PDB file of C-alpha atoms in Angstrom:
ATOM      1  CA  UNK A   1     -71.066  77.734 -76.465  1.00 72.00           C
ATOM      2  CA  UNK A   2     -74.243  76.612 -78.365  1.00 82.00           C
ATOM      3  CA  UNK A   3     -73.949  76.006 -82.257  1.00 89.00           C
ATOM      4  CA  UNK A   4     -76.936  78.387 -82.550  1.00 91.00           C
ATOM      5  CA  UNK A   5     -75.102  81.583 -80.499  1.00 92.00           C
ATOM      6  CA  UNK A   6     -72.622  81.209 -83.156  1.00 94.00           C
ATOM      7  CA  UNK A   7     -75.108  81.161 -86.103  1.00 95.00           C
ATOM      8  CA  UNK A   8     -76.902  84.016 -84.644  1.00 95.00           C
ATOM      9  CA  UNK A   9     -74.634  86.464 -83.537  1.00 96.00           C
ATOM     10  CA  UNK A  10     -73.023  85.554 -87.430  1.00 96.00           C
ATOM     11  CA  UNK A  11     -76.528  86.275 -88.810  1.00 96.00           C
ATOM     12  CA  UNK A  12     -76.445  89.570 -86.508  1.00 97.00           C
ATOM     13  CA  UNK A  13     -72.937  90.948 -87.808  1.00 97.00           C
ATOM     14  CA  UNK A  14     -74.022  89.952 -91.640  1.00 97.00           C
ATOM     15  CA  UNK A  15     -77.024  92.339 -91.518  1.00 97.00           C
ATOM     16  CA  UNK A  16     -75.237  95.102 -89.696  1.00 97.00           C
ATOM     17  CA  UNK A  17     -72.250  94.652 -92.589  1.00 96.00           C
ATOM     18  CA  UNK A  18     -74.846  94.764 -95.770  1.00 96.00           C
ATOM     19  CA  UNK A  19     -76.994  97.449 -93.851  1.00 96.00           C
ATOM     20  CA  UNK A  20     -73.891  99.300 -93.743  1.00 96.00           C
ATOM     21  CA  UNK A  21     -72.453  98.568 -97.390  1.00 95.00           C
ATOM     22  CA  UNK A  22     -75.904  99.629 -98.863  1.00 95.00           C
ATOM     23  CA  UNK A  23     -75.839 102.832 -96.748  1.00 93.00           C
ATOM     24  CA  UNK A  24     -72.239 103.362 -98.215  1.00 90.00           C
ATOM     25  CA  UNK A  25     -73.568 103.739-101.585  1.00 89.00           C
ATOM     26  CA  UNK A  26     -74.084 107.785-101.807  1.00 86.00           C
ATOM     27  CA  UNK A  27     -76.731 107.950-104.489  1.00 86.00           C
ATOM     28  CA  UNK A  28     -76.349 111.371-107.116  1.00 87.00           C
ATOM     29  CA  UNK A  29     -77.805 114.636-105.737  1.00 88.00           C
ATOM     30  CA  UNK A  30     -79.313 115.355-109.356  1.00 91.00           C
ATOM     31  CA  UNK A  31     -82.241 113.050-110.774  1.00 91.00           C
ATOM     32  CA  UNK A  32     -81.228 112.516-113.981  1.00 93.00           C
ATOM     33  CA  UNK A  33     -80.094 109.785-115.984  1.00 93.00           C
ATOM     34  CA  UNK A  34     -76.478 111.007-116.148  1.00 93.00           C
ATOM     35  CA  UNK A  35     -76.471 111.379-113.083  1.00 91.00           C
ATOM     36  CA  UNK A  36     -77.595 107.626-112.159  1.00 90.00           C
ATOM     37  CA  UNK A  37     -75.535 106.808-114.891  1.00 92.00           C
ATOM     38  CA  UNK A  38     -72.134 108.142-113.226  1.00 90.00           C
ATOM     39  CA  UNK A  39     -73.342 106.010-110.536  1.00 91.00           C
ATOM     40  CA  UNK A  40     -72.789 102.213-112.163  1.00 92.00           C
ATOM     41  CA  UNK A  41     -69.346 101.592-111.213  1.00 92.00           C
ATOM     42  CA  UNK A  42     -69.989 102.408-107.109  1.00 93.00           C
ATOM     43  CA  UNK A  43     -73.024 100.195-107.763  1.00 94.00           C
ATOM     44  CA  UNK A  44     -71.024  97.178-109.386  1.00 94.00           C
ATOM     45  CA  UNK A  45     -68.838  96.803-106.983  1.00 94.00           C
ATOM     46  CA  UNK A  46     -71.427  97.300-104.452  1.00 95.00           C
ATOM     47  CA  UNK A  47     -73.067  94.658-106.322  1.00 94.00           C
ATOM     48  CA  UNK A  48     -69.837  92.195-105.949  1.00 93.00           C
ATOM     49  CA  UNK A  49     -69.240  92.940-102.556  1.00 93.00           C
ATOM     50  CA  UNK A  50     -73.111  91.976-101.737  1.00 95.00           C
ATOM     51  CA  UNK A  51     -72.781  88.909-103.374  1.00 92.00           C
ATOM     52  CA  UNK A  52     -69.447  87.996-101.869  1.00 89.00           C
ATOM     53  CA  UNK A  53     -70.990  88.532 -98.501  1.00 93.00           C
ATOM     54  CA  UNK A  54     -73.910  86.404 -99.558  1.00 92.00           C
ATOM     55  CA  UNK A  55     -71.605  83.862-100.174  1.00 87.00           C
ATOM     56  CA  UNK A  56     -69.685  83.631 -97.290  1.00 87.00           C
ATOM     57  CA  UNK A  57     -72.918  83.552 -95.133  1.00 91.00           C
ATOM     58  CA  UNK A  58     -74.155  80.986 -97.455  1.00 88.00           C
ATOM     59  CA  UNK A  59     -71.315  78.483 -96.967  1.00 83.00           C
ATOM     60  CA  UNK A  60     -71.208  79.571 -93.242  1.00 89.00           C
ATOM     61  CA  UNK A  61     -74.977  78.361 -92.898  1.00 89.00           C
ATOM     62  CA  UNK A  62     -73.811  74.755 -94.903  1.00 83.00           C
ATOM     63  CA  UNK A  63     -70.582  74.634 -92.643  1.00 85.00           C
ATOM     64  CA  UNK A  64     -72.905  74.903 -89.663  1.00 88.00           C
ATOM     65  CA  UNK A  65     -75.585  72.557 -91.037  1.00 85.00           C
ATOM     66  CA  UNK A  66     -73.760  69.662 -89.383  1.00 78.00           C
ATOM     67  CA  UNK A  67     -71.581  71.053 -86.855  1.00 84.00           C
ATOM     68  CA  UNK A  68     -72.773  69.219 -83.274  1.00 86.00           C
ATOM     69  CA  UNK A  69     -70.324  70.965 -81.165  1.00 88.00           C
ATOM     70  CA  UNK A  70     -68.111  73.718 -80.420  1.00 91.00           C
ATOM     71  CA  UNK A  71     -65.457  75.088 -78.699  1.00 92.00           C
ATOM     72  CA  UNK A  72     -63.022  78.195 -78.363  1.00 93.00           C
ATOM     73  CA  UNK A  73     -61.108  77.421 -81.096  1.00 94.00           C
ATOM     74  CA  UNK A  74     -64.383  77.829 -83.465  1.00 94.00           C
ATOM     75  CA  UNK A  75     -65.367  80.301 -81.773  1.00 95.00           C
ATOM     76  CA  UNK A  76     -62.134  82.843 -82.537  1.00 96.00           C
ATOM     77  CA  UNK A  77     -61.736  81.161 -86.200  1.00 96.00           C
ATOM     78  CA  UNK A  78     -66.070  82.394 -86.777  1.00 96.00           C
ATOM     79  CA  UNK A  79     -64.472  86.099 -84.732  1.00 97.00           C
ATOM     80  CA  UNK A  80     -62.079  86.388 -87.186  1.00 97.00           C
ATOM     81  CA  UNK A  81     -64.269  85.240 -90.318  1.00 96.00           C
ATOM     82  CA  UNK A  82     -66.518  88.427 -88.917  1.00 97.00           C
ATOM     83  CA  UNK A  83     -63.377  90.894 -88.817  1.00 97.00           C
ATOM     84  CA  UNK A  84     -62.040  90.378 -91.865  1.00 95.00           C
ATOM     85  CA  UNK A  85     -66.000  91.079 -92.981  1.00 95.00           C
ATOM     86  CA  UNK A  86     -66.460  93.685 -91.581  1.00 96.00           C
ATOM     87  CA  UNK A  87     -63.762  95.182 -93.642  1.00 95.00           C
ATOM     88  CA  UNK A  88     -65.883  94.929 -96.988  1.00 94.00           C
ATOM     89  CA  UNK A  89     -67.797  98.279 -96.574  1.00 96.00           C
ATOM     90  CA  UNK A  90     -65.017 100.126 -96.255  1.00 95.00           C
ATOM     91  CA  UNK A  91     -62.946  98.856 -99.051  1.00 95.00           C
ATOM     92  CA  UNK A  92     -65.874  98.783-101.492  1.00 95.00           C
ATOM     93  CA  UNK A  93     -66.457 102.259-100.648  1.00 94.00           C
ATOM     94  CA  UNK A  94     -62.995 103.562-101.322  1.00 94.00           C
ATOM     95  CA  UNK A  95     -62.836 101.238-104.669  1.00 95.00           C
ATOM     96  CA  UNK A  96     -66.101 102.428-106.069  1.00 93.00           C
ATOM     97  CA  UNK A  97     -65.238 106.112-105.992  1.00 92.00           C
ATOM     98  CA  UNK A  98     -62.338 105.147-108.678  1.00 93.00           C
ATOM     99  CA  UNK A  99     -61.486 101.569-109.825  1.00 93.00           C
ATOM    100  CA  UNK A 100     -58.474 103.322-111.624  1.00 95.00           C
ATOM    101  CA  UNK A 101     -56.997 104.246-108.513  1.00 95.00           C
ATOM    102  CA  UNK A 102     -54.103 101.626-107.600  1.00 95.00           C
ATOM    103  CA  UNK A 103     -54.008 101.656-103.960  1.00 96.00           C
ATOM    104  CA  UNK A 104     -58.295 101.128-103.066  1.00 95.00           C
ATOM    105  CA  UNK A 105     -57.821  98.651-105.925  1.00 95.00           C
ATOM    106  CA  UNK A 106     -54.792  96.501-104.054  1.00 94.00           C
ATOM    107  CA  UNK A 107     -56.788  96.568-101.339  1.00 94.00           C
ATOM    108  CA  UNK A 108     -60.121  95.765-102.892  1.00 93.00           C
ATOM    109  CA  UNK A 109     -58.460  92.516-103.982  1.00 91.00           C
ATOM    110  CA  UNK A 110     -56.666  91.829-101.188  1.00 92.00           C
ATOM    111  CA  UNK A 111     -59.361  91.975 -98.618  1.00 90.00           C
ATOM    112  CA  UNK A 112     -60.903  88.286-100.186  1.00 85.00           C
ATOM    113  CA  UNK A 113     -57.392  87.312 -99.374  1.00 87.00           C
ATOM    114  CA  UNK A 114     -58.536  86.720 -95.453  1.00 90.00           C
ATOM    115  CA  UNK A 115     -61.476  84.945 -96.256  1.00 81.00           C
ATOM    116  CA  UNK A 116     -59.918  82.322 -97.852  1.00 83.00           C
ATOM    117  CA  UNK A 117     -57.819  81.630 -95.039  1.00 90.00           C
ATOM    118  CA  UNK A 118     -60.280  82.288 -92.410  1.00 91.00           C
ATOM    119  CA  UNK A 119     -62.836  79.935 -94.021  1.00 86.00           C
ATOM    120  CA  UNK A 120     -59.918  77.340 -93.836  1.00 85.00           C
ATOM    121  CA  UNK A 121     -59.067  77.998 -90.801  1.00 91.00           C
ATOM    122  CA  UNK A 122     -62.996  78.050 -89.383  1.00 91.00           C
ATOM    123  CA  UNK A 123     -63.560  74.428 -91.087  1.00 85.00           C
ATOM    124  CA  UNK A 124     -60.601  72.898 -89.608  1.00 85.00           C
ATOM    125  CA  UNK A 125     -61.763  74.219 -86.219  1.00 90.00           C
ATOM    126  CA  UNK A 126     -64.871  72.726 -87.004  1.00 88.00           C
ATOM    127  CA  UNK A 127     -63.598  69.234 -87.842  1.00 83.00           C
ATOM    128  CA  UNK A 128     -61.146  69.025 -85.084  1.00 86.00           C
ATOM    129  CA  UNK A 129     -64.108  70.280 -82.495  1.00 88.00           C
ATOM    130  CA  UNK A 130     -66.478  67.799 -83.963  1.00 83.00           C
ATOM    131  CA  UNK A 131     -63.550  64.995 -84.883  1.00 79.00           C
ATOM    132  CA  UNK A 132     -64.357  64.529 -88.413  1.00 70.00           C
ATOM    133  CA  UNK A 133     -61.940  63.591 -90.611  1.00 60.00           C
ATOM    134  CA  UNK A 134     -61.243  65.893 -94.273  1.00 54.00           C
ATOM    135  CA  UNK A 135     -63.923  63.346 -96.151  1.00 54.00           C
ATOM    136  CA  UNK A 136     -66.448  63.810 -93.274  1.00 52.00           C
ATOM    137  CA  UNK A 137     -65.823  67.251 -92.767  1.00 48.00           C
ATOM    138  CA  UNK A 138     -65.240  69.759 -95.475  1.00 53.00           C
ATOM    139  CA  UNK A 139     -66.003  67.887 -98.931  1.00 56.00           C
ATOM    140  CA  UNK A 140     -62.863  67.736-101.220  1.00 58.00           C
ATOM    141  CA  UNK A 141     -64.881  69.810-103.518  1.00 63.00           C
ATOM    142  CA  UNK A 142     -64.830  72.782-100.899  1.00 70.00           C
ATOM    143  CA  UNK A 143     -61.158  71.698-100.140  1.00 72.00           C
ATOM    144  CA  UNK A 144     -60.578  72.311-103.996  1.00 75.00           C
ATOM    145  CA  UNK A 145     -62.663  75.427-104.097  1.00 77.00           C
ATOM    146  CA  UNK A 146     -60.316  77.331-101.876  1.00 79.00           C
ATOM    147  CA  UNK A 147     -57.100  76.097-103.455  1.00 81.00           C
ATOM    148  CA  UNK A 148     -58.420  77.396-106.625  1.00 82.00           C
ATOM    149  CA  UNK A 149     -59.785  80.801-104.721  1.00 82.00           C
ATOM    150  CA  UNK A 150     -56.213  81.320-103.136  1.00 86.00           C
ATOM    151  CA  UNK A 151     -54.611  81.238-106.416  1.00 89.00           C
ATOM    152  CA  UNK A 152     -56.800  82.853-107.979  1.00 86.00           C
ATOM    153  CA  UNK A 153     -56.183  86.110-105.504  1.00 87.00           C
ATOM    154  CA  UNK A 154     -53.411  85.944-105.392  1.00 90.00           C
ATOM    155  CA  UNK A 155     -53.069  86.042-109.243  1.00 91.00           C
ATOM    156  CA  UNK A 156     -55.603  88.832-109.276  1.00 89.00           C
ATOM    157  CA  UNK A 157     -53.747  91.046-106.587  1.00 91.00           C
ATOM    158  CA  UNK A 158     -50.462  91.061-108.884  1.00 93.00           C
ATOM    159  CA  UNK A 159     -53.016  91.921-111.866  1.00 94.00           C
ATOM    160  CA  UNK A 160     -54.038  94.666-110.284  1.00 94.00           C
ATOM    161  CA  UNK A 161     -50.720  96.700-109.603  1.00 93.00           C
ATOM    162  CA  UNK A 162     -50.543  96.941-113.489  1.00 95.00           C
ATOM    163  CA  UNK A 163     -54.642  96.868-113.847  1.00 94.00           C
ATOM    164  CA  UNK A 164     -56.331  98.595-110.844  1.00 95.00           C
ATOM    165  CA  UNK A 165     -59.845  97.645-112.608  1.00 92.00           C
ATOM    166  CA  UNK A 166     -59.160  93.893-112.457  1.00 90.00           C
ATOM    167  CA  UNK A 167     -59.606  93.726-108.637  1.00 91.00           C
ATOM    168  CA  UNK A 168     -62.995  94.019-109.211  1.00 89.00           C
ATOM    169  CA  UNK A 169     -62.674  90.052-110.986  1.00 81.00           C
ATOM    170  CA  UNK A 170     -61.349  88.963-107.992  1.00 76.00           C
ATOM    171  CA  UNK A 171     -64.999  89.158-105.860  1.00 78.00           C
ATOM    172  CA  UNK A 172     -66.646  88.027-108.913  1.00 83.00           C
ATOM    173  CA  UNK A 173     -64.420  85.315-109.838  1.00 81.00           C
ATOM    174  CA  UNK A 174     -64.725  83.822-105.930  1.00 78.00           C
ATOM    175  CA  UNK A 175     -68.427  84.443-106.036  1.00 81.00           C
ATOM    176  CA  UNK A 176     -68.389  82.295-109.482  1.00 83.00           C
ATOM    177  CA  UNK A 177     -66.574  79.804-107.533  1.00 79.00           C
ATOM    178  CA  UNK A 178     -68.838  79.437-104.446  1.00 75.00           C
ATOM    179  CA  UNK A 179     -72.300  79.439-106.378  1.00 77.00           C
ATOM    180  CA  UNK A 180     -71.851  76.251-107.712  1.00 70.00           C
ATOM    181  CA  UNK A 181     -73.531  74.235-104.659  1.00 62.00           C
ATOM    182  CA  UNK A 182     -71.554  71.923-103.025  1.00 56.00           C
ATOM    183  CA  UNK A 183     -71.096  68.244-104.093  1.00 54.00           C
ATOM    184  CA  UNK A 184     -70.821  66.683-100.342  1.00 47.00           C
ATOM    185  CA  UNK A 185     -71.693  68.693 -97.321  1.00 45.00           C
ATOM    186  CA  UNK A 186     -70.929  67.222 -93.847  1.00 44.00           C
ATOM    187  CA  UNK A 187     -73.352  64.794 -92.409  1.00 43.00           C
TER     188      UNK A 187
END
């Protein structure tokens, strides 16, 4: 399979999942300002959950930059990248109605969780289909980046037993983490 198959059908499942997030985000039947004003916590973590989205499709387009070929093995690490993606409506949903509310709030911070270790597992599929070593492939700096975004959720998801709210930190901490551009990207 083509490089570009992957990138599109990606591209494809990223619209459906924001089209689907935004469409997730009941607006208030009254139009007033209290009303809209009852409304900033689903739209926060609407917000977060766009951005972490963003992000991964951001780093998936750099990823893919330089990738020459592919095989099976990148193409069921990018499949399960997409699945564990698909999951963010849903989550963010259930979190926004109540970021008090312990279990959407596990769960909220537990879904970047997968990412993490799908992203890991899609580069190294990537550098073994394309025989690039760790310095030619994925940069130490990305290496580094999801060390730091693996402890990081996993910190936040023990957090959040005691502080449902803080499982919002965890998408914006990871987003934090990915904006920074990337010091090497594969040639």
């Amino acid at each position: 399979m083509s490089k570009s198959r992957i990138e599109a059908f990606t591209d494809g499942v990223v619209a459906i999942i924001i089209t689907i997030l935004v469409l997730d985000l009941k607006l208030p039947e009254q139009h007033t300002w209290a009303a809209l004003w009852q409304m900033r916590m689903p739209f926060v973590v609407y917000v977060a959950s766009f951005l972490m989205i963003a992000e991964i499709w951001n780093f998936h387009h750099q990823m893919f930059a330089a990738v020459e070929k592919t095989d099976a093995h990148v193409l069921w690490a990018n499949m399960n990248l997409l699945f564990w993606m698909s999951l963010i409506p849903a989550v963010t949903a259930w979190y926004g109605t109540d970021i008090f509310a312990r279990p959407s709030a596990v769960l909220y911070a537990l879904i970047v969780l997968p990412f993490n270790i799908s992203f890991i597992i899609l580069n190294h599929a990537v550098q073994h289909a394309n025989q690039l070593s760790t310095k030619e492939g994925i940069s130490a700096d990305s290496e580094r980046r999801n060390q730091w975004s693996l402890i990081i959720n996993v910190l936040v998801i023990i957090i959040t037993f005691f502080f449902p709210p803080f499982a919002l930190l965890s998408m914006v901490l990871n987003v934090i983490i990915w904006l920074i551009p990337l010091r090497r990207v594969r040639r």
